[in-house]
Every structure is written in structure tokens, then in C-alpha cells.
Short mmCIF file of C-alpha atoms in Angstrom, two decimals:
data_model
loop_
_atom_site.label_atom_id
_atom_site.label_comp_id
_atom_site.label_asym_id
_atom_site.label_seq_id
_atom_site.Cartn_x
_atom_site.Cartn_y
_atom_site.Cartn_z
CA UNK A 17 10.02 81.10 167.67
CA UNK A 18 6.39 80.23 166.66
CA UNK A 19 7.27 80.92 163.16
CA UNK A 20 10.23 79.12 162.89
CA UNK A 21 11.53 75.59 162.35
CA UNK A 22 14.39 74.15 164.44
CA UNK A 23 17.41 75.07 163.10
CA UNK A 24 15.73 78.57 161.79
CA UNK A 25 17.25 81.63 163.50
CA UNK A 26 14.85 83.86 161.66
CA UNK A 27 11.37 84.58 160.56
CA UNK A 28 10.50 82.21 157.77
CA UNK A 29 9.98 83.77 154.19
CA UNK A 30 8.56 81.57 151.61
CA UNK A 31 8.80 82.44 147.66
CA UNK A 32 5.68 81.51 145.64
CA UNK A 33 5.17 81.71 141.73
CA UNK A 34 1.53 80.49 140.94
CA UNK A 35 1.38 81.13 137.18
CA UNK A 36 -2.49 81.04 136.89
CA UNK A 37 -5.82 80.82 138.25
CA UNK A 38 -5.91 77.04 139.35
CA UNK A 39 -2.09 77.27 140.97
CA UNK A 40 -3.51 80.57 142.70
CA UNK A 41 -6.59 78.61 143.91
CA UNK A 42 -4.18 75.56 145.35
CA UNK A 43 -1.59 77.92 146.12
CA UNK A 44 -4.00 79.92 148.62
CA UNK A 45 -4.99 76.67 150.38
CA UNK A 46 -1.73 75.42 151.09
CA UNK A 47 -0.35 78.87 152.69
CA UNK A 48 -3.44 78.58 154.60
CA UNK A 49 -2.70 75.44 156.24
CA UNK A 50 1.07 76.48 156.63
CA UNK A 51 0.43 79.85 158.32
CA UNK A 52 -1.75 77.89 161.04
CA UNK A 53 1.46 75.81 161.24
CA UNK A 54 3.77 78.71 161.37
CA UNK A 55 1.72 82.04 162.37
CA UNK A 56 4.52 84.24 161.51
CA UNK A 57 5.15 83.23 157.83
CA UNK A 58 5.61 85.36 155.09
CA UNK A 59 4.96 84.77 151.66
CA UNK A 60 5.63 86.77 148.87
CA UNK A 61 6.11 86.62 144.42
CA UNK A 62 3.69 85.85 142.10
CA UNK A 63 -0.08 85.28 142.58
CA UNK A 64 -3.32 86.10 142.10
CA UNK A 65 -6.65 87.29 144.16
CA UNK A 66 -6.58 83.87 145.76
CA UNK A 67 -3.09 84.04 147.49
CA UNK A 68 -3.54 87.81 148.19
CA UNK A 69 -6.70 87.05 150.11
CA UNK A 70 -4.55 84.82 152.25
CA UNK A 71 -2.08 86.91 153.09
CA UNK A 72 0.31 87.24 150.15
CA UNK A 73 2.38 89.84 148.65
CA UNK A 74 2.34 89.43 145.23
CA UNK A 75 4.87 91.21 143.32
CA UNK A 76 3.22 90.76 139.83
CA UNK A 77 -0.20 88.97 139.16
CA UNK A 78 -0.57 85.50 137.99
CA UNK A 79 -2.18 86.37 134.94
CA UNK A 80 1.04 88.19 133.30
CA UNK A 81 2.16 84.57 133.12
CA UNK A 82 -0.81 83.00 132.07
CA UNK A 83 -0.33 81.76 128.71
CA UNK A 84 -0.17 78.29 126.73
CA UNK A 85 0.64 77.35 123.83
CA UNK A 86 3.83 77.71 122.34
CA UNK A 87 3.04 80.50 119.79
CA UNK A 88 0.88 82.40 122.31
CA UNK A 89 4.12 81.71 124.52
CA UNK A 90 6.20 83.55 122.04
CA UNK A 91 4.47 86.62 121.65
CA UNK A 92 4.76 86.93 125.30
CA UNK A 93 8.33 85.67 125.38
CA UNK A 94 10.17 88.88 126.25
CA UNK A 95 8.01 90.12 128.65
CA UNK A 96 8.00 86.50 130.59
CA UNK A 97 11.61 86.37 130.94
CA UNK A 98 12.18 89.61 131.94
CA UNK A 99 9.65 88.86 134.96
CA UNK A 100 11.65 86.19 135.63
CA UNK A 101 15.08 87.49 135.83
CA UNK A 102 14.35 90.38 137.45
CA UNK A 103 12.25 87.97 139.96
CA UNK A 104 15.49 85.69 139.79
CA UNK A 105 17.22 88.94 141.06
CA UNK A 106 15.01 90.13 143.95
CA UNK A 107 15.17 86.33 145.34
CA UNK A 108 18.97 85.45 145.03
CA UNK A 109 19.28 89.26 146.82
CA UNK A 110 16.69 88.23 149.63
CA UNK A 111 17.45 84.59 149.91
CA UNK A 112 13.76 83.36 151.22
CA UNK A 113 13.95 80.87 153.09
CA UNK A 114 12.23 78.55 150.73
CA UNK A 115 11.52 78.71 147.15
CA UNK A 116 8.39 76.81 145.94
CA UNK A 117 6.76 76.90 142.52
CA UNK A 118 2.97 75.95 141.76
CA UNK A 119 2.79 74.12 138.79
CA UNK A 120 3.61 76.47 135.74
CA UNK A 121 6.79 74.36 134.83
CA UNK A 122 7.74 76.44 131.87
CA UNK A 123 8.40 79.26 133.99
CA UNK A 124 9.07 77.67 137.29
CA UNK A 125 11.61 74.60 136.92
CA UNK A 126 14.62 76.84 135.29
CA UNK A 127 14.14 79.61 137.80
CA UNK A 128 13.98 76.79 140.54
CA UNK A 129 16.90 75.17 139.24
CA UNK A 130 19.24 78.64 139.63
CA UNK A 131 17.92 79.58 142.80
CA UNK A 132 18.82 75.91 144.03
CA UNK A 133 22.47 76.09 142.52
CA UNK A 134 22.37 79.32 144.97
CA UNK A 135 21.75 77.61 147.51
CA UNK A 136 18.17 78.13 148.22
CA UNK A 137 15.68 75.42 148.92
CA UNK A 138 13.16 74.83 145.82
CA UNK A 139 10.39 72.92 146.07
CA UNK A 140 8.00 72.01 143.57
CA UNK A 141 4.19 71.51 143.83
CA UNK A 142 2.08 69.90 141.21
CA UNK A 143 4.54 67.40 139.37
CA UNK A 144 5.07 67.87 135.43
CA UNK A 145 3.37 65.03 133.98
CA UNK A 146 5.86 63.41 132.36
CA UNK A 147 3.94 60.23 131.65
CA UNK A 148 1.29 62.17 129.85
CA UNK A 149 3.64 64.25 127.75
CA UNK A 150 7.63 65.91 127.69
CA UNK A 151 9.41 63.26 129.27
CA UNK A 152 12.75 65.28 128.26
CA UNK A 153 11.66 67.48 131.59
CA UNK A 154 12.95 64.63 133.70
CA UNK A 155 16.68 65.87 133.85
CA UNK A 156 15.53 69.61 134.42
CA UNK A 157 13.40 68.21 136.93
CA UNK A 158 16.53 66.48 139.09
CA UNK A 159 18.30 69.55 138.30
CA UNK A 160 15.39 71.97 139.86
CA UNK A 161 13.96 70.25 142.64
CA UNK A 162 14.85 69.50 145.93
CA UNK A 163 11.47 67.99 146.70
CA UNK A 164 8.74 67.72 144.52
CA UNK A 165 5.12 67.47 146.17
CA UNK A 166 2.46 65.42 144.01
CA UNK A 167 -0.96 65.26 143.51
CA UNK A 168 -1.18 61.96 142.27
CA UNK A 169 -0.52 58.69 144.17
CA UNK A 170 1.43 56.92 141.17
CA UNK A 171 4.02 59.96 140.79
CA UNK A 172 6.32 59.59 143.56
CA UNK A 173 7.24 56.01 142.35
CA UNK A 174 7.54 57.29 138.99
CA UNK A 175 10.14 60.32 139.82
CA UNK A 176 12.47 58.15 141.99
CA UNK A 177 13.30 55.98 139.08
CA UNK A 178 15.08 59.49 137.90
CA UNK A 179 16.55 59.95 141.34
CA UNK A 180 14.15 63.19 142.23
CA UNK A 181 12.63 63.39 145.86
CA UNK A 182 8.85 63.39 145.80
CA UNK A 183 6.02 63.02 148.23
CA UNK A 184 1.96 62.21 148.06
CA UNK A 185 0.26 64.82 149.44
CA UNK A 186 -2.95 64.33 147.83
CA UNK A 187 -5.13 66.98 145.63
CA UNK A 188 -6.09 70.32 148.23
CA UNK A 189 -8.87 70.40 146.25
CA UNK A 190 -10.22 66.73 147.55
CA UNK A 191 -10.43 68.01 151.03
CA UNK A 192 -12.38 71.21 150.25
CA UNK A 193 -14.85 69.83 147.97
CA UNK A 194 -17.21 68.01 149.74
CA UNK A 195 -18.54 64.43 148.81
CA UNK A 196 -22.24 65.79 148.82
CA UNK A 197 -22.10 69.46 147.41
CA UNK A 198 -25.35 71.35 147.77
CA UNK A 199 -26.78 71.94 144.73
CA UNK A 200 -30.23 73.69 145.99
CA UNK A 201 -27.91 76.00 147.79
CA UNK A 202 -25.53 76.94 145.10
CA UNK A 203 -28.32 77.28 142.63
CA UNK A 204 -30.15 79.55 145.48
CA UNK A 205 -26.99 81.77 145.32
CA UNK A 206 -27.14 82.10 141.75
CA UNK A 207 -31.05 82.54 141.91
CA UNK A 208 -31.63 79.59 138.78
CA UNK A 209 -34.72 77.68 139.90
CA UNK A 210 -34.07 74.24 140.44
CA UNK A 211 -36.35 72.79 138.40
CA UNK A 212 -34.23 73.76 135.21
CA UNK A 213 -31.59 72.56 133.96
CA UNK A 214 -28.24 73.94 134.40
CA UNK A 215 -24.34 73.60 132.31
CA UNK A 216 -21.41 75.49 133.67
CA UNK A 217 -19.19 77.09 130.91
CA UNK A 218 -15.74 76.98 131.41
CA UNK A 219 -13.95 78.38 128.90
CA UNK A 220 -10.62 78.16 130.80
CA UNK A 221 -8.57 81.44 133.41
CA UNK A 222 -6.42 82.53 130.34
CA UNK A 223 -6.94 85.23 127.74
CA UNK A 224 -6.17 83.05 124.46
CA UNK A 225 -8.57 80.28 126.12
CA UNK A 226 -11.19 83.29 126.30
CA UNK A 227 -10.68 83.98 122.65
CA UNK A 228 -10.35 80.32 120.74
CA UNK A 229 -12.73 78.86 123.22
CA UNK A 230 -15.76 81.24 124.33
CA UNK A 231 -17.04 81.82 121.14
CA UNK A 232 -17.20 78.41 120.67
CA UNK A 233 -18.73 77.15 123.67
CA UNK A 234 -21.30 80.43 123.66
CA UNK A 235 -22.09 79.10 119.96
CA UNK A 236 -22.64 75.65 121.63
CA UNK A 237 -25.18 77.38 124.44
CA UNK A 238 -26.93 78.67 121.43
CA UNK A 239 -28.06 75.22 120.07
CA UNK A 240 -28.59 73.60 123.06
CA UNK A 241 -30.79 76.34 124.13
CA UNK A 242 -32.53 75.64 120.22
CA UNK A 243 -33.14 71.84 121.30
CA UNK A 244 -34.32 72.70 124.86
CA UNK A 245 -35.26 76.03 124.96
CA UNK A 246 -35.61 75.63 129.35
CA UNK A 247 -32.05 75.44 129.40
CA UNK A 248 -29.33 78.09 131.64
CA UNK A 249 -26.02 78.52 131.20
CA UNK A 250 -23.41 79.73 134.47
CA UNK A 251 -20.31 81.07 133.39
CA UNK A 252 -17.11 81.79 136.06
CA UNK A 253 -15.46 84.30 134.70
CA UNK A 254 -11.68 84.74 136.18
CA UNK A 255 -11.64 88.29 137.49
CA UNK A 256 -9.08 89.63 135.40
CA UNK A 257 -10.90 88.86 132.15
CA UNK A 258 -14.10 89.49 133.49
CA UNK A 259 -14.94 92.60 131.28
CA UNK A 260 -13.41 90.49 127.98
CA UNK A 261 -15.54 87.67 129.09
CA UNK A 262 -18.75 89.66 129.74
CA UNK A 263 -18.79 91.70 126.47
CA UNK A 264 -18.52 88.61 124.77
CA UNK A 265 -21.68 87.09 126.31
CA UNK A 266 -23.77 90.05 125.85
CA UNK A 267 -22.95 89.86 121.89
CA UNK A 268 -24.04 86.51 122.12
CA UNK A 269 -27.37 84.61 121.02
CA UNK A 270 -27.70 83.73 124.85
CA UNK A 271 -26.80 86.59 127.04
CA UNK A 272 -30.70 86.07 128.44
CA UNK A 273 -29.67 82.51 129.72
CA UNK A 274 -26.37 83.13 130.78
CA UNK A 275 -25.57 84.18 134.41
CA UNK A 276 -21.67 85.39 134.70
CA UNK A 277 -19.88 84.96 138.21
CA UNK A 278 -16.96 86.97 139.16
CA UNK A 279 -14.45 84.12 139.81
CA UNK A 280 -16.79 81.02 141.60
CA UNK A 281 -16.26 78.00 139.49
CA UNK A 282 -17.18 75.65 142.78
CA UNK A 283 -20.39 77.55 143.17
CA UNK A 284 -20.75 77.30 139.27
CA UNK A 285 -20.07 73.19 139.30
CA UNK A 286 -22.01 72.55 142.64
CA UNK A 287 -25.19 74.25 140.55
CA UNK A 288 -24.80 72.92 137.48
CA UNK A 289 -25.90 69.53 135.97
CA UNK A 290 -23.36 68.90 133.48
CA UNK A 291 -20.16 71.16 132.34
CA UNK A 292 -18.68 72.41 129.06
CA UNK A 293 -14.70 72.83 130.28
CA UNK A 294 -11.58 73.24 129.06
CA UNK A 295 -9.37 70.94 129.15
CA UNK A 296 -7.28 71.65 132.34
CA UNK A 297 -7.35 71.45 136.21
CA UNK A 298 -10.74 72.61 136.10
CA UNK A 299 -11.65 69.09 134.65
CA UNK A 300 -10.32 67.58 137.67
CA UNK A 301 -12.93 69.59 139.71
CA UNK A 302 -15.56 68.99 137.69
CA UNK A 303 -14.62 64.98 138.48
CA UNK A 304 -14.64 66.15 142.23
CA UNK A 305 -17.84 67.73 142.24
CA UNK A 306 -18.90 64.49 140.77
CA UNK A 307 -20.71 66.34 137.07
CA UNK A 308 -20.84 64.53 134.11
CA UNK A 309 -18.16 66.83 131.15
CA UNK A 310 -17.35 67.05 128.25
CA UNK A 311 -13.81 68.63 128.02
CA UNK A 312 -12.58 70.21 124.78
CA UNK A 313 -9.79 72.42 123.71
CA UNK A 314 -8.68 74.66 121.16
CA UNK A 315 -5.51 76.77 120.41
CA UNK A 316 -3.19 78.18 117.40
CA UNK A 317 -3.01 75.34 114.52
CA UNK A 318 0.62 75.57 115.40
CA UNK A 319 0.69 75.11 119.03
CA UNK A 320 -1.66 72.34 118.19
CA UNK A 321 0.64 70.31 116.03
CA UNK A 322 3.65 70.90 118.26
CA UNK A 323 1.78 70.09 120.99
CA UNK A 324 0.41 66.54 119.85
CA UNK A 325 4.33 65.69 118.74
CA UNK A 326 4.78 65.75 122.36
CA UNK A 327 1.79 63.56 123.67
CA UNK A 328 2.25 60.08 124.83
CA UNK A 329 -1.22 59.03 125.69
CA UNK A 330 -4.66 58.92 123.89
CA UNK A 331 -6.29 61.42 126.67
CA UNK A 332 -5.96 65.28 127.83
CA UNK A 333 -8.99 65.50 130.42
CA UNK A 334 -7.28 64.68 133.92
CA UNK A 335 -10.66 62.31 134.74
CA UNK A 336 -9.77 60.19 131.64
CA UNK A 337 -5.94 60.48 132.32
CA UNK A 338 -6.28 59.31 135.86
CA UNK A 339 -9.18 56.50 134.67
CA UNK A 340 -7.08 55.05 132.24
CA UNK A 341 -10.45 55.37 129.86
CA UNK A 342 -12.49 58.14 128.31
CA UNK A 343 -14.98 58.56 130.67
CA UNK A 344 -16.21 61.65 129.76
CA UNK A 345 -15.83 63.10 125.82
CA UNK A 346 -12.96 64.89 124.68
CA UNK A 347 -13.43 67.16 121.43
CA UNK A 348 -10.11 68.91 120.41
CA UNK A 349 -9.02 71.01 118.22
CA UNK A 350 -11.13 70.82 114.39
CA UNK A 351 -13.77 68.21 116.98
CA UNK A 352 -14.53 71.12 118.73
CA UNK A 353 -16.84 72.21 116.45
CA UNK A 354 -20.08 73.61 118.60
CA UNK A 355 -22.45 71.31 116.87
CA UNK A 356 -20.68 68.51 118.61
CA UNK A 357 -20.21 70.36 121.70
CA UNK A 358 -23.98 70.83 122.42
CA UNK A 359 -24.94 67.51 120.97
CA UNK A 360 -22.52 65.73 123.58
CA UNK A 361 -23.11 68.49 126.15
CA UNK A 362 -27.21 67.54 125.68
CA UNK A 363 -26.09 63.74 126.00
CA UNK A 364 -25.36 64.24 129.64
CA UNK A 365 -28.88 65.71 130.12
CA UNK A 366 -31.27 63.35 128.34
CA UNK A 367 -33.75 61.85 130.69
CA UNK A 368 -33.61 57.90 129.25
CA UNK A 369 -32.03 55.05 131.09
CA UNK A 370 -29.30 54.54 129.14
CA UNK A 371 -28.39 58.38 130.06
CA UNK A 372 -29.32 57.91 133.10
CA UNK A 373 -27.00 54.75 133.75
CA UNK A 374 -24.36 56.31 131.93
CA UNK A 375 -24.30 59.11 134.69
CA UNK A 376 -24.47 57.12 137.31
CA UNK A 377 -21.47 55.02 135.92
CA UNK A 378 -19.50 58.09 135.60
CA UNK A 379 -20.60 59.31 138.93
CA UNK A 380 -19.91 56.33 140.76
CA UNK A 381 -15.86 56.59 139.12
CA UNK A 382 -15.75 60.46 140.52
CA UNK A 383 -16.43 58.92 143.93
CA UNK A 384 -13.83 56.48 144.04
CA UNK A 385 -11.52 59.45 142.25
CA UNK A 386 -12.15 61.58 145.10
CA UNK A 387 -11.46 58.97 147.82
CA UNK A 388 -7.87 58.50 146.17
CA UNK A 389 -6.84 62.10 146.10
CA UNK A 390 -8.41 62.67 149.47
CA UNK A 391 -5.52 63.28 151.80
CA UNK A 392 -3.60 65.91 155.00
CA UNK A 393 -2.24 67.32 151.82
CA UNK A 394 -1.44 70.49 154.60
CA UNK A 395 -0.10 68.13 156.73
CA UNK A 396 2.07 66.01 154.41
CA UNK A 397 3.22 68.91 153.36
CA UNK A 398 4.89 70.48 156.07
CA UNK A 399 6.30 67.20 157.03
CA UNK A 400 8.26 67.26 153.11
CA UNK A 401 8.97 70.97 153.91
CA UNK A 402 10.59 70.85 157.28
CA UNK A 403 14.26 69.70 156.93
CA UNK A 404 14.74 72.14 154.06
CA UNK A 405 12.78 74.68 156.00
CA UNK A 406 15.41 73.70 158.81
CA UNK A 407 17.87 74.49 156.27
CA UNK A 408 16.49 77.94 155.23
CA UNK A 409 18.28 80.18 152.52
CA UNK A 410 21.58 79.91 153.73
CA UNK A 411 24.49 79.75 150.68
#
């Protein structure tokens, strides 16, 4: 059969739980690549607009599980584990043929590790960054996984020390964005003249984000636009907090300079000249689509301070993570403050030659970034997924 793998006697099914807008976005791009692979693949769970678009049934929407921080995690507790038992339920009943979570470790690793003591392959994509922070997740991990698929090149080395399975497939993201992206052309779709200049806001794809970082960063616009008053503002906004996200920028000093997308961040960072982001995958874009950042972050004091009991290096932005340096600013938490936003948002904009070799310094580090994550991340991946494709659902 087209859509099966030797050793398959039936239709392959694969289980997907993409627990936010990024995993959605990555999530999408990989089914892609496997339907051309197998044309009769189905694909159901969790997703978002993204996956759906490709093809994908999505039993509940990524955004009921998009939360972080552990006391915005709490007040959601209840309603997250009951999706995931009852999720739990529907799988061990239909036995997919494969199981395969996108990132979202919290939720995915424990249901990943019961569906594998069922018998059902798990695979999953986007390794927890232990080296960054949790290294306690290494047992779960071994537990969980089958196979685990990472976007990094040091991480394979790193999990077989633990005994845990793991393959390079690259970032998905590296092969879409291109080296060059068109700048006239995304500000053309946007209709900002090119002449001006241009940040991207991204206040992150989840609803606390929207509420402990917006403000700030629309606070920030304000004062930049007070220093340069030329200045425009694009703003993605992830479809499912679109309506939060627009009423907020129409109470705003700057709702005149602000142009809101539904969903777009690539069309937002190929247009812009520098981006305001939170800290997140979205930083790792910004790195691809080679614009100077600066990242920052914000959450409940208390999520905070757990959170930093947990950290085991000086850096949250993936560019500075994967550098080994701050390349770009971080401001976190009380640094946050949108004074020092804009004032190291501006930084990246000033038209003097130490600006203008600092850009080009952190330019010429996206470039070499991009080559290194640049990989058949479709094609590496079906060769990791074959043998336990091969070996389908079966107790």
C-alpha cells in the first residue's frame, strides 16, 4: 500500500499533540513532508489552524493547552488533565499507529510514556532542553520515548549518555525561511512604505503572555514612537487571541502606528527591521530571518522564582543559548521595564557605525546559525520513523 510501511497491514494513523502556536507551525510542516511520503496518512489529536490546514483532525485546539508558568499551569490544572486522560483514552482504544508529541513536554512526555508501556510507538519531536534547565526530565524522558527527534546538532550526543534514542533532523523552520527574505515584498503586503522604519511586536501565542507582556511592549512602542516619531509597529496576533490582542492596541497610545496581522509572524519578521519578542521559539526565527532582538519575558512573581531555581545557564533567548553569548539583549522579569525595552529596541535602529557594525556582527552569527540547523529535517525524519512505523500500534 502507498500509505503503508513494510510490515504495515493497514492504513497508517499518526497521533499528534502540538500544545501551541510554534509546535502547530512545525507540526504542520512535518505532516506535510510525511503525507508526500505516505499519501494515505492520517493524522489526528491536538492542533491548531496550522495542522488543520494540512490535513488534520484536531480533536481539541492547541490553545486549551497553551499555558506556562507554573501558577498559570495550576489554574488550568484540572481542565489539562482531564484533556489528557480522556485523550489517553481515545488513543489506547484506537491504538494509532504512532504516537508523536511536539514539544509541550509537560503535557506530552507522561502521556507518551503510558501509551508506550501500551505498546504504542511514541516519538518525540523538539527535545526538552535539559542542558538549559530540568535535568530531572532525563529519566521521564528514557521512560517516554522511543525516539526522540532534535532540533539541535549537540542533542543527540547529549541524550545517549542517558541511554534515549535520538536523531538530528535539523530546525523545519531553516528550510522554509529563506537566506534572503524579501523585505520590499513583505512590507508591500503590509502596505508600510519602505522608507520607514519598522519593529515587529511579539508578545508571545499564549493568553498570560498577551496579558504580562503586551502592555508592556505597547508601552515600549509608545516611547520609541516619542524619540522617533517616523516609527511603525507590526504586530502577529495568534488567531485565537486576536480580538484580546486587538482591543488592547486600540486602547493604546499607538493604535495609529500599529498594523495587527491575523497569525503571519514570517511576513511580520521579513518586514521588520528589528523585533521586540518574547522569549521563546519565536526568537529562534527572528535569528533565522537574520533581525537584530531584543527578547524579554515576564510572568507571575511566582512562576518567576520557581522558574530561575530550575535554570542552569545565564541565557533564555534560543540565539544566545545556541551562541554560547548574549548576542542580542535579554530583559526579564523587573528588566523588562518598557523604558529599557524601547531604549534597547532603538539601539538596533540607530544609524552610527558602531550600530551599524554591531548589526552586521549579529547578522553575520544568524547566517552561520541558519547553515547549522539547515537540514532534510522531512527526510531524516521518516528515516527515524520507519522501523517503529513498521511496528505500528500493535500490543
Amino acid at each position: 500500500m502507498a500509505d503503508a510501511v513494510p510490515g504495515a497491514s493497514v492504513p497508517l494513523r499518526l497521533a499528534l499533540v502540538a500544545g501551541e502556536a510554534s509546535g502547530d507551525v512545525l507540526a504542520a510542516q512535518l505532516l506535510r513532508g510525511l503525507q508526500a511520503r505516505w499519501p494515505g496518512l492520517r493524522a489526528a489529536g491536538i492542533g491548531g489552524e496550522a495542522l488543520q490546514a494540512a490535513g488534520f483532525e484536531a480533536w481539541w485546539p492547541s490553545e486549551k493547552l497553551a499555558v506556562r508558568g507554573y501558577v498559570e499551569v495550576l489554574r488550568h490544572y484540572r481542565e489539562i488533565v482531564g484533556i489528557r486522560r480522556r485523550l489517553r483514552e481515545r488513543l489506547l482504544a484506537q491504538r494509532p499507529t504512532l504516537f508523536m508529541g511536539i514539544d509541550a513536554p509537560d503535557f506530552n512526555l507522561a502521556l507518551e510514556a503510558d501509551l508506550r508501556a501500551a505498546g504504542i510507538p511514541t516519538v518525540h519531536f523538539v527535545a526538552p532542553a535539559i542542558w538549559a534547565w530540568r535535568p530531572e526530565r532525563v529519566a521521564l524522558i528514557r521512560r517516554a520515548c522511543d525516539h526522540v527527534l532534535c532540533i539541535f546538532p549537540f542533542e543527540p550526543a547529549l541524550l545517549a549518555e542517558h541511554g534515549i534514542a535520538a536523531t538530528y533532523v535539523g530546525h523545519p523552520l531553516a528550510a522554509v525561511i529563506p537566506d534572503e527574505p524579501n523585505r520590499a515584498g513583505a512590507r508591500q503586503r503590509i502596505g508600510v512604505d519602505d522608507a520607514l522604519a519598522l519593529v515587529a511586536l511579539l508578545p508571545g501565542s499564549r493568553r498570560a503572555e498577551i496579558a504580562h507582556l503586551l502592555p508592556r511592549f505597547l508601552q515600549a512602542a509608545a516611547r520609541m514612537r516619542r524619540d522617533r516619531p517616523d516609527i511603525r509597529f507590526v504586530l502577529p496576533a495568534v488567531p485565537a487571541l486576536e480580538p484580546a490582542i486587538r482591543a488592547q492596541v486600540a486602547g493604546s497610545d499607538v493604535a495609529d502606528a500599529v498594523t495587527v496581522l491575523r497569525g503571519d509572524a514570517h511576513t511580520a519578521l521579513a518586514a521588520c527591521d528589528a523585533t521586540l519578542v518574547a522569549s521563546g521559539t519565536a526568537t529562534l526565527e527572528a535569528a533565522l530571518f537574520k533581525r537584530p532582538m531584543v527578547i524579554a519575558y515576564h510572568m507571575h512573581p511566582l512562576s518567576w522564582w520557581l522558574t530561575q531555581r530550575k535554570r542552569l545557564q545565564p541565557w533564555v533567548g534560543l540565539p544566545n543559548i545556541l551562541a554560547q553569548a548574549f548576542l542580542v539583549p535579554e530583559l526579564l522579569q523587573d528588566a523588562a521595564t518598557p523604558e529599557a525595552l524601547a531604549r534597547e529596541t532603538l539601539a538596533w535602529l540607530a544609524d552610527d557605525a558602531a550600530a551599524r557594525a554591531r548589526r552586521a556582527q549579529v547578522v553575520a552569527r544568524f547566517v552561520e546559525l541558519h547553515a547549522a540547523l539547515r537540514r532534510d529535517t522531512v527526510g531524516l525524519t521518516v528515516q527515524a520513523l520507519e522501523p517503529l512505523l513498521a511496528r505500528g500500534g500493535r500490543p
